Short mmCIF file of C-alpha atoms in Angstrom, two decimals:
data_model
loop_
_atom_site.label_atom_id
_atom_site.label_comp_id
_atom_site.label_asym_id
_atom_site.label_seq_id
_atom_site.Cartn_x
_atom_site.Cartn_y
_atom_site.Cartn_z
CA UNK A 1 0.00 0.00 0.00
CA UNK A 2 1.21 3.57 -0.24
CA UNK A 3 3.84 3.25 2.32
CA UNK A 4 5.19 6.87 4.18
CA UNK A 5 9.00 5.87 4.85
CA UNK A 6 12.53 3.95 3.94
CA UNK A 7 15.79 3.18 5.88
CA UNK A 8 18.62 1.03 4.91
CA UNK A 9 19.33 2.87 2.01
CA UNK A 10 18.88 5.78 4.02
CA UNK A 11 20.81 9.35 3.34
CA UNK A 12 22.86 10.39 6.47
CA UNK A 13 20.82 11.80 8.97
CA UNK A 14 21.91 15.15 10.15
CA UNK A 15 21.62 13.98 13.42
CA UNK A 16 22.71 10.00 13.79
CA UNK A 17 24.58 9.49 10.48
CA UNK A 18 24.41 7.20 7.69
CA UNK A 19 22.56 3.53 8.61
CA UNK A 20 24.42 0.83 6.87
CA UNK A 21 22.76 -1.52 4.85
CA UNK A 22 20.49 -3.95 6.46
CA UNK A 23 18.85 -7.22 5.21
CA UNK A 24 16.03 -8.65 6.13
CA UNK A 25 15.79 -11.62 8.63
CA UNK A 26 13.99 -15.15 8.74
CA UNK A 27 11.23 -16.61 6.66
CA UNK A 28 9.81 -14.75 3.85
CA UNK A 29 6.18 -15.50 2.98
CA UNK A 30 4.79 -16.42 -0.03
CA UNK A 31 1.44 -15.24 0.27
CA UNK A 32 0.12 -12.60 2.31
CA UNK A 33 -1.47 -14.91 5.58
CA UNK A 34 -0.55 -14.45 8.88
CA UNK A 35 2.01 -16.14 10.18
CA UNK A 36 2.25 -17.63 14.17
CA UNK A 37 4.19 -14.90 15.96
CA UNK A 38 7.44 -16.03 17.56
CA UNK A 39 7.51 -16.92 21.53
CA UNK A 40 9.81 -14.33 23.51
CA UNK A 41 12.81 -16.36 24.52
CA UNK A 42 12.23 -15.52 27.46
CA UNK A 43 9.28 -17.51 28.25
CA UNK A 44 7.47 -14.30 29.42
CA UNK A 45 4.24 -13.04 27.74
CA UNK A 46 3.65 -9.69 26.24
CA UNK A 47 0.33 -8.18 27.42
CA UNK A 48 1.13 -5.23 25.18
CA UNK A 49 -1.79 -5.48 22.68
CA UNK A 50 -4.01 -7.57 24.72
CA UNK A 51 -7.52 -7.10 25.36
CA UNK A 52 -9.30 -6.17 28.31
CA UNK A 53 -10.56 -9.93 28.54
CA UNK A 54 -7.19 -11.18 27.15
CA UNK A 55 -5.50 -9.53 30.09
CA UNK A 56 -7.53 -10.94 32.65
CA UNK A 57 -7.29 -14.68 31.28
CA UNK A 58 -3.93 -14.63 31.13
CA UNK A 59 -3.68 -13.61 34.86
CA UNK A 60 -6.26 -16.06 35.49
CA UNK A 61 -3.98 -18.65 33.75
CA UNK A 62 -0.83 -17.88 35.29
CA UNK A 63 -2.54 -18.99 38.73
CA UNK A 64 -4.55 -15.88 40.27
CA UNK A 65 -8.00 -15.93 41.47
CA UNK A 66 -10.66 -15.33 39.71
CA UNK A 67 -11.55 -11.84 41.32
CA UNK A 68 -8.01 -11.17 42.07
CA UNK A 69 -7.07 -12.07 37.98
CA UNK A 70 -10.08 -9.19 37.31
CA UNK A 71 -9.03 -6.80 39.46
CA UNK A 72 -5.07 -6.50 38.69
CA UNK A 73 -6.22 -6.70 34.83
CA UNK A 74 -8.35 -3.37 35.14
CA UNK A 75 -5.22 -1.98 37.94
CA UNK A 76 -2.62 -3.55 34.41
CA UNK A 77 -4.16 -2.01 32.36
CA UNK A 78 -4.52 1.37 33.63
CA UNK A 79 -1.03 1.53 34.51
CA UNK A 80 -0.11 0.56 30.68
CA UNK A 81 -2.24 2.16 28.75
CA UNK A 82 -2.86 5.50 31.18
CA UNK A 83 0.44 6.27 32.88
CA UNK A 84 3.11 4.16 30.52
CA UNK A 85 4.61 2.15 32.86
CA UNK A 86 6.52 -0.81 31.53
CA UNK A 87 7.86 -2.21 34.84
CA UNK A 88 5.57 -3.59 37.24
CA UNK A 89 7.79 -2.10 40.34
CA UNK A 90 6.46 1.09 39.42
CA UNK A 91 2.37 0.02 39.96
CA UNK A 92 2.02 1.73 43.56
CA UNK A 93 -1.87 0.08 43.96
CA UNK A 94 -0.49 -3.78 43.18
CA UNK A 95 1.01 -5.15 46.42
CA UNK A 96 5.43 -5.41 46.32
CA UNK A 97 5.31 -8.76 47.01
CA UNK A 98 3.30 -9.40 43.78
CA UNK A 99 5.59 -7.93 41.43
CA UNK A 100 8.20 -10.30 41.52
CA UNK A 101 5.59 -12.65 40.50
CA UNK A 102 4.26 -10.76 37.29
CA UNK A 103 7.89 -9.65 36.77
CA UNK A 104 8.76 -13.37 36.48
CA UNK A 105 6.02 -14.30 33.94
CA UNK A 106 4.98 -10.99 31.62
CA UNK A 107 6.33 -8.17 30.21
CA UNK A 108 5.61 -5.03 29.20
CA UNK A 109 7.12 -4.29 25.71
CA UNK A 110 8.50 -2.42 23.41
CA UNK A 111 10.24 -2.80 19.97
CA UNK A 112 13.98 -2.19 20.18
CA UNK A 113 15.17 0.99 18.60
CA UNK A 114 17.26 0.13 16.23
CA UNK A 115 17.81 3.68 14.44
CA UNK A 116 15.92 6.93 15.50
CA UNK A 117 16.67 9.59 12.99
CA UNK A 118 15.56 13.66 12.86
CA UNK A 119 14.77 15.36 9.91
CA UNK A 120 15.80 19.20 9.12
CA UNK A 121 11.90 20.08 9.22
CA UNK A 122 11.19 18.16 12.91
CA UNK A 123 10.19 14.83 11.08
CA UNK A 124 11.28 11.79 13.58
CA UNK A 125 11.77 8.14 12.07
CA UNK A 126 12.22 5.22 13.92
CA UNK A 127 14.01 1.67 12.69
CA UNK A 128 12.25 -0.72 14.64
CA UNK A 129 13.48 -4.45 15.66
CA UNK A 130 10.72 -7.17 16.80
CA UNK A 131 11.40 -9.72 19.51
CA UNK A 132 12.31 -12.19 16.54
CA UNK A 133 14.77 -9.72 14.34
CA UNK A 134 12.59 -8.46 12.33
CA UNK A 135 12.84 -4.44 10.94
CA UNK A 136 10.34 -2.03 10.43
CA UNK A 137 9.48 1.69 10.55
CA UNK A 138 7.19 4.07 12.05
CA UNK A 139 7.77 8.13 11.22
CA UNK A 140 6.18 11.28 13.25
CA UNK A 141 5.10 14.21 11.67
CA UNK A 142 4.65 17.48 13.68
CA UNK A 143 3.01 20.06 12.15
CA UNK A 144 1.44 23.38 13.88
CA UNK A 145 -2.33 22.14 14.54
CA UNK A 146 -1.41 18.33 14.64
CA UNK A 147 1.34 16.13 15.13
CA UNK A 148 0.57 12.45 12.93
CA UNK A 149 2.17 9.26 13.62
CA UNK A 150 2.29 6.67 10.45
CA UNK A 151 2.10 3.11 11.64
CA UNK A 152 3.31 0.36 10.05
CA UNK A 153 1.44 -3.08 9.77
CA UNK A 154 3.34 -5.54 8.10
CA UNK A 155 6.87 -6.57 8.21
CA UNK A 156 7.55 -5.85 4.29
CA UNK A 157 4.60 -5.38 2.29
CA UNK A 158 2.22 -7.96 0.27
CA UNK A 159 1.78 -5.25 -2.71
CA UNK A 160 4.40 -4.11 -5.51
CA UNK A 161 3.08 -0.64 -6.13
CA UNK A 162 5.63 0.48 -8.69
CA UNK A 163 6.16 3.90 -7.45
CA UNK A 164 6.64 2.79 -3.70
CA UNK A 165 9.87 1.78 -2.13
CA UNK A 166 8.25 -0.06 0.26
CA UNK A 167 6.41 -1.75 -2.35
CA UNK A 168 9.46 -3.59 -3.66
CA UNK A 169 9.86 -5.77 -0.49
CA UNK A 170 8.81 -8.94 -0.12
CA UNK A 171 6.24 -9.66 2.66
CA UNK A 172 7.78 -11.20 5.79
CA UNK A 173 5.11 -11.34 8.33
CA UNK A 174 2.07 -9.17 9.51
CA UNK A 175 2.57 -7.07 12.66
CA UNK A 176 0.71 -8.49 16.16
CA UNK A 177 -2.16 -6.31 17.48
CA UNK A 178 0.80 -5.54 20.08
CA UNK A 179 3.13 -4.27 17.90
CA UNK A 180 1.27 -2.05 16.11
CA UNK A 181 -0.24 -0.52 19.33
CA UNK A 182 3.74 -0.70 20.81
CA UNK A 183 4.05 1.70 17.83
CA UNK A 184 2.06 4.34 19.66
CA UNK A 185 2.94 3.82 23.02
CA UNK A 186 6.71 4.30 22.02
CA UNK A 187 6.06 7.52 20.42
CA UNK A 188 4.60 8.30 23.50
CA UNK A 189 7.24 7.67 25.33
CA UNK A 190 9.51 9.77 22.66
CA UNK A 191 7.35 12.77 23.33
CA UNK A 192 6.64 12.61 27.21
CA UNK A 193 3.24 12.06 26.88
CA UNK A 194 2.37 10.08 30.11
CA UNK A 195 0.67 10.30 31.79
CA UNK A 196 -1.86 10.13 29.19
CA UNK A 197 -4.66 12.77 28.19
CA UNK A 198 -6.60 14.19 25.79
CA UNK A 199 -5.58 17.81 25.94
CA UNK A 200 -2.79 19.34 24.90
CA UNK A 201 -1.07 15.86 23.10
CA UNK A 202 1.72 16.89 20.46
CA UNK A 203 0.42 13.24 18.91
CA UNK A 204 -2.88 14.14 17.43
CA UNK A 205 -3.35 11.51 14.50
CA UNK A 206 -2.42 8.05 13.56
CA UNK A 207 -2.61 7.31 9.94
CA UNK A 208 -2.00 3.26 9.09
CA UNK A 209 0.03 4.35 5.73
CA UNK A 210 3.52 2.65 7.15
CA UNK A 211 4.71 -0.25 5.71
CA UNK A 212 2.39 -2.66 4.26
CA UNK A 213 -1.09 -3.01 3.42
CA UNK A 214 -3.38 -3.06 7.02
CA UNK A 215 -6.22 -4.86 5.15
CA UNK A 216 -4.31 -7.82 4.71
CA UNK A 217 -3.52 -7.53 8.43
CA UNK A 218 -7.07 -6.85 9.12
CA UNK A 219 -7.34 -8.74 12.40
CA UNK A 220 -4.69 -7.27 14.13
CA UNK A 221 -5.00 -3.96 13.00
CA UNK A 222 -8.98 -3.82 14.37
CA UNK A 223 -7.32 -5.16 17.44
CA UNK A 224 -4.56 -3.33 17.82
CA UNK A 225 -6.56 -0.05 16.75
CA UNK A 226 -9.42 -1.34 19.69
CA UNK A 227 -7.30 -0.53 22.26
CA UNK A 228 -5.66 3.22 20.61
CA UNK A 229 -9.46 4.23 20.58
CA UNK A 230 -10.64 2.85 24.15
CA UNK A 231 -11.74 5.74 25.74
CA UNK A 232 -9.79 3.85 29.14
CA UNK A 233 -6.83 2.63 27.14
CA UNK A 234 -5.08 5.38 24.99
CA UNK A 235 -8.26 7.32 24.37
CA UNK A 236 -7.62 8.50 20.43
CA UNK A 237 -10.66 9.47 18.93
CA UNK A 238 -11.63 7.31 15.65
CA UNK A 239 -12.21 10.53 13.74
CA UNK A 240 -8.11 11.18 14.46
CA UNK A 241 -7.46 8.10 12.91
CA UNK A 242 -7.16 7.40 8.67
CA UNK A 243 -6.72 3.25 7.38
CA UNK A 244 -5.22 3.24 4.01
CA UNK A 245 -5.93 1.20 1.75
CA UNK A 246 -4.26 0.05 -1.73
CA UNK A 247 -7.57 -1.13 -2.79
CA UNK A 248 -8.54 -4.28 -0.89
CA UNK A 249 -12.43 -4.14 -2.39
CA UNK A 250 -14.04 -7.47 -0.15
CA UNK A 251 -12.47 -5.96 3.01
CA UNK A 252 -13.21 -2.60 3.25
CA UNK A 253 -16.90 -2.65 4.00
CA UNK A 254 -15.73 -4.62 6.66
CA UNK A 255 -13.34 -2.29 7.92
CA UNK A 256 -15.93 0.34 8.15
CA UNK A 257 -18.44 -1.62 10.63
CA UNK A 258 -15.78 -3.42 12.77
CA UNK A 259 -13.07 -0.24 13.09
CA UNK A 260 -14.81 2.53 11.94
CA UNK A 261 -11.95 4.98 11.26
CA UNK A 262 -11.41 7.53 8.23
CA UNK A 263 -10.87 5.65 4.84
CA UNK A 264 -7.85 7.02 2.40
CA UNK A 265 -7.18 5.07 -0.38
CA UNK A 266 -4.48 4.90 -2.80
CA UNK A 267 -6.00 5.49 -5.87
CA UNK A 268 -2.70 6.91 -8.07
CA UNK A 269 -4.38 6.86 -11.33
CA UNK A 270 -7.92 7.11 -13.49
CA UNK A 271 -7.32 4.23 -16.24
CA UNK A 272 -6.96 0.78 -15.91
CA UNK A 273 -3.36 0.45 -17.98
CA UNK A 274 -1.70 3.47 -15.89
CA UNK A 275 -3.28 1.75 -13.00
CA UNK A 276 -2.24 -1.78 -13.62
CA UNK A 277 0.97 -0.87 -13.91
CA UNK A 278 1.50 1.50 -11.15
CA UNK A 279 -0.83 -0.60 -8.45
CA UNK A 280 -0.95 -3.98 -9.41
CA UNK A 281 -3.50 -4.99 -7.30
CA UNK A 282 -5.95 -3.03 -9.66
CA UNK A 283 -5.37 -6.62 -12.03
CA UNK A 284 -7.46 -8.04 -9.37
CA UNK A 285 -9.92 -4.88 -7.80
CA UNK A 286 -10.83 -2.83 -10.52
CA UNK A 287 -10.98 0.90 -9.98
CA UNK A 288 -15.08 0.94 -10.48
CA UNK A 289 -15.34 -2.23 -8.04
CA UNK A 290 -13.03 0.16 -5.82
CA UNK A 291 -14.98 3.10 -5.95
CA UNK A 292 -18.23 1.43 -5.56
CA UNK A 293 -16.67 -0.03 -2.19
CA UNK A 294 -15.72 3.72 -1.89
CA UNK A 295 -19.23 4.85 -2.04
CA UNK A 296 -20.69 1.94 -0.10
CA UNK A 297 -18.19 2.40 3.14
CA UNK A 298 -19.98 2.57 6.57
CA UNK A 299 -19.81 5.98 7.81
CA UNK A 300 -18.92 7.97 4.73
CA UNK A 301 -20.24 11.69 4.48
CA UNK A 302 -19.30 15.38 4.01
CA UNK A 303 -17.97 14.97 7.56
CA UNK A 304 -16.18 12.44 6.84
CA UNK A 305 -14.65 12.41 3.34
CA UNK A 306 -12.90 9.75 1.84
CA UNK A 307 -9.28 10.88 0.63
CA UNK A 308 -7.64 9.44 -2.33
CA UNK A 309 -4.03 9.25 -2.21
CA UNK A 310 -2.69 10.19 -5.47
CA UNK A 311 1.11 10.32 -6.26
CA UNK A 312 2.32 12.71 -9.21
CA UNK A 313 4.48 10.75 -11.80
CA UNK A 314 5.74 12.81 -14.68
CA UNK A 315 3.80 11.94 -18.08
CA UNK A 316 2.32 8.90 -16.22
CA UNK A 317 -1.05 10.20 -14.71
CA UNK A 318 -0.47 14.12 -14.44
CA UNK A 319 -2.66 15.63 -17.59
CA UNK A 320 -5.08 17.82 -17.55
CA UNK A 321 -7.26 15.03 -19.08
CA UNK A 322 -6.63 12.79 -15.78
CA UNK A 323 -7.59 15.46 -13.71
CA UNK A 324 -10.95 15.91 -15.77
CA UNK A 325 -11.25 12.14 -15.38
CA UNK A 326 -10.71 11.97 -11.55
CA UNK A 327 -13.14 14.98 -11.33
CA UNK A 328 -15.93 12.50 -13.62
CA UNK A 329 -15.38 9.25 -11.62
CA UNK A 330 -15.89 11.17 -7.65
CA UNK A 331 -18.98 12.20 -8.98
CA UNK A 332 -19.89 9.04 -10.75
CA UNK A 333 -19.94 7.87 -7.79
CA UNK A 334 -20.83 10.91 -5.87
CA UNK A 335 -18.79 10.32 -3.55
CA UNK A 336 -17.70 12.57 -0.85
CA UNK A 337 -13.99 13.35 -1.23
CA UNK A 338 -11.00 14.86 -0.76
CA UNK A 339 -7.65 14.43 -2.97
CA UNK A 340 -4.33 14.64 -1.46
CA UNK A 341 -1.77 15.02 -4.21
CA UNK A 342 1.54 13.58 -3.52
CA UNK A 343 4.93 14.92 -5.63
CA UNK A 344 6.84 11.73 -6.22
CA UNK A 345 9.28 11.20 -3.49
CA UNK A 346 12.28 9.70 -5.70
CA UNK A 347 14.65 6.50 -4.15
CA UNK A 348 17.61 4.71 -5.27
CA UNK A 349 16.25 2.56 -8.98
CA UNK A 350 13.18 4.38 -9.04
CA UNK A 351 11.27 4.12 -12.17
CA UNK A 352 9.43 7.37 -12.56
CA UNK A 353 10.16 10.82 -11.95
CA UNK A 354 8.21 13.42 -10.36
CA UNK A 355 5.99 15.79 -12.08
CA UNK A 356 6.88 19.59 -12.25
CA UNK A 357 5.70 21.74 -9.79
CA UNK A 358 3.41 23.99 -12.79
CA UNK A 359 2.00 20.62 -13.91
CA UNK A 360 0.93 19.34 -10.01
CA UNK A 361 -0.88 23.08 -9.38
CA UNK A 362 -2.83 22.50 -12.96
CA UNK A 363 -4.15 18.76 -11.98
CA UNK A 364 -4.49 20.69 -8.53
CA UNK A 365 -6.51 23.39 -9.91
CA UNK A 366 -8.86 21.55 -12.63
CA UNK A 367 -9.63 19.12 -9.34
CA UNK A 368 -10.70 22.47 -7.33
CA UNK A 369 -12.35 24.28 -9.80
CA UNK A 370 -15.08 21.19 -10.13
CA UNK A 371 -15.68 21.81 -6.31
CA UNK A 372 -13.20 18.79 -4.64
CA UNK A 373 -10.26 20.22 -2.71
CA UNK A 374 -6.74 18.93 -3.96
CA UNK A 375 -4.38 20.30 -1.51
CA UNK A 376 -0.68 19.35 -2.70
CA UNK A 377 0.61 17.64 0.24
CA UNK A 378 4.09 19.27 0.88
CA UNK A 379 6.87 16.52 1.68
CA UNK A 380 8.27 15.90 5.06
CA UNK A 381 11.43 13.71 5.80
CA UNK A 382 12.65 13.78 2.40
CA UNK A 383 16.42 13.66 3.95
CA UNK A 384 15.77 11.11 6.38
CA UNK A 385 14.09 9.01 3.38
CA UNK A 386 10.78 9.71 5.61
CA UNK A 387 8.58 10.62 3.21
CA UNK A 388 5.58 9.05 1.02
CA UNK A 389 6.65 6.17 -0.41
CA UNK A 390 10.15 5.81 0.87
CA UNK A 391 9.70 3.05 3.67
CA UNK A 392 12.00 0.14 3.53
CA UNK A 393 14.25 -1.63 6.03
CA UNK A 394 16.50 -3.52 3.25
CA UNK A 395 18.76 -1.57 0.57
CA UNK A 396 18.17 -3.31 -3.00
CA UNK A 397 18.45 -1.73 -6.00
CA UNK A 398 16.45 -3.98 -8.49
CA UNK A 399 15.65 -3.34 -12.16
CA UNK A 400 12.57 -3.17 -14.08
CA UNK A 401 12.08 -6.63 -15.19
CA UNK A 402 13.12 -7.77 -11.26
CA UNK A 403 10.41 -5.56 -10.32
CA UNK A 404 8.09 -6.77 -12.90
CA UNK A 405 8.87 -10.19 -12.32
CA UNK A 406 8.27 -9.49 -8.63
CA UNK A 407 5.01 -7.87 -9.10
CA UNK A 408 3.71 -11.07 -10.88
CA UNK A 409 4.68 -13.16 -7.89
CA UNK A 410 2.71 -11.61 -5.90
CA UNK A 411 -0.29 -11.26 -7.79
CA UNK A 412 -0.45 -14.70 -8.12
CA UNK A 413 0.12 -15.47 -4.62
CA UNK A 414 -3.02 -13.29 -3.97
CA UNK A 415 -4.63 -15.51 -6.41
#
């Protein structure tokens, strides 16, 4: 899916320096399914990313009483999810002598920091390392009214979106409901923002647009995103929150009922070749199939516009006559929209180029004039490859055909 980042082949970061080369570790999958997470070495269990009930059974298992199990779940949890805590020592209502005990068999987590980088306009970007080696990235963006942290779902991504770094990755696994919500909760701890509240937070906004596509994660991201929006667990409003989407048609109705967040998707182009080539997954979900999903989505108004991601490639989909076209299908399908246009963010073996700056204010302008705003997002992170589309934890320069070859893989492994 339209990822936001990239590391390995990072440029040096004006504040930590140049990140060497990194592959990717363990298994690769073939097909985008989840795959069993690994058990901590330790023994101990994570309750990072468990739910309320989760919580309590796994208390209840580890030999407490029934009432007792209930009671330092709901004391757990607050101290988690409310104050930040991540060592049970510090939970002044659970009794001394019992944290030796929970010490022993849990753990609050986080994901090692591998890399944490700073860009020259206040963008932060984290290299992230799982329990089991594997790499991925989440990336901050402050901004005067709002500060937006992208979350990764996948380790990799299961799409081949020509235009997106990330894109050129193999999958590797899907993120646990824990560490996606381990995303927030570090950035959290980045920003001194325990304990937590709903005034006054620099972190606003969580967009799913890291790496991979969260529909193809779908369980884990409703989970994870369950407890970010639990008005006793890290209290984020749903309408601060944005799921996008490469185009995943027989899921997205589906994300609307169950987690009930803003929609973006990453729409890129107007015609079927452009598209095809550009977002592969289009072979499979058409772009009429994908607006009609658009226009059916639970929850979908003038409140509450869908936005449509939409990258500017020189000569590629940048005309005036694709703008005209874009205008005709929103109201096809009158849907209500908005249309963030995106200047190509260029990396190492990139096929396309971005379109001039005159060119992105026409498409901008022929959008606006038909009554749809098409604010030109400005890029952020560009020299900490932060930016749209620049994700990735491995440094590979492939070619063309590797990356045509590639896409095909995948499409058949979605079937």
């Amino acid at each position: 899916m339209c990822a936001v980042m990239q590391t390995a082949s990072a440029a040096p970061s004006p504040v930590h320096g140049h990140i060497e080369p990194m592959p990717i570790p363990g298994h690769i999958d073939p097909v985008p399914v989840p795959r069993p997470a690994v058990a901590r070495e330790d023994g101990r269990t994570d309750l990072i990313g468990l739910a309320r009930e989760q919580l309590r059974a796994v208390l209840a298992d580890a030999g407490l009483e029934p009432k007792q199990a209930k009671l330092r779940a709901k004391q757990i949890w607050h101290w988690i999810y409310n104050r930040g805590a991540t060592d049970f020592a510090a939970m002044t209502d659970i009794a001394k002598a019992q944290h030796p005990w929970l010490a022993e068999r849990f753990v609050i987590g986080r994901p090692e920091v591998v890399e944490a980088q700073v860009s020259t306009d206040g963008t932060r970007k984290w290299l992230l390392r799982s329990a089991d080696g594997q790499d991925y990235e989440m990336v901050f963006i402050p901004d005067a009214d709002r500060g937006t942290l992208c979350v990764s779902s996948q380790v990799g991504c299961t799409l081949n979106c020509r235009f997106c770094h990330t894109g050129t990755m193999r999958l590797v696994r899907n993120l646990t409901a824990g560490e996606i919500v381990s995303q927030v909760m570090l950035a959290r701890d980045a920003l001194g923002e325990w304990p937590s509240q709903p005034e006054g937070r620099m972190l606003t906004n969580i967009v799913m647009m890291g790496m991979g596509e969260p529909l193809y994660n779908f369980d884990n991201v409703r989970d994870g995103l369950a407890i970010v929006m639990d008005g006793d667990g890290l209290a984020l409003s749903k309408r601060r929150i944005t799921l996008s989407t490469s185009g995943v048609v027989p899921m997205m109705a589906r994300a609307g009922e169950e987690i009930g967040v803003n929609l973006a998707v990453s729409l890129h182009a107007i015609t079927k070749e452009v598209r095809d080539e550009i977002v592969p997954l289009n072979r499979k979900y058409g772009i009429e199939e994908l607006l009609q999903a658009c226009a059916d989505y639970p929850g979908a108004n003038n409140a509450r516009r869908i936005t449509f991601e939409y990258v500017m490639l020189k000569d590629k989909n940048d005309s005036d006559a694709d703008a005209r076209e874009l205008v005709r299908l929103l109201k096809k399908y009158r849907l209500p929209a908005k249309v963030n246009l995106i200047p190509f963010n260029p990396w190492p073996g990139a096929p396309y180029e971005c379109s001039a700056p005159e060119r992105i204010r026409a498409f901008s302008n022929i959008v606006f004039e038909a009554g749809i705003s098409a604010p030109v997002r400005t890029p952020r992170g560009r020299d900490i490859d932060a930016a749209c589309g620049q994700l990735k934890t491995a440094a590979e320069k492939k070619s063309r055909a590797q990356m045509d070859r590639e896409a095909e893989e995948k499409m058949a492994a979605l079937g």
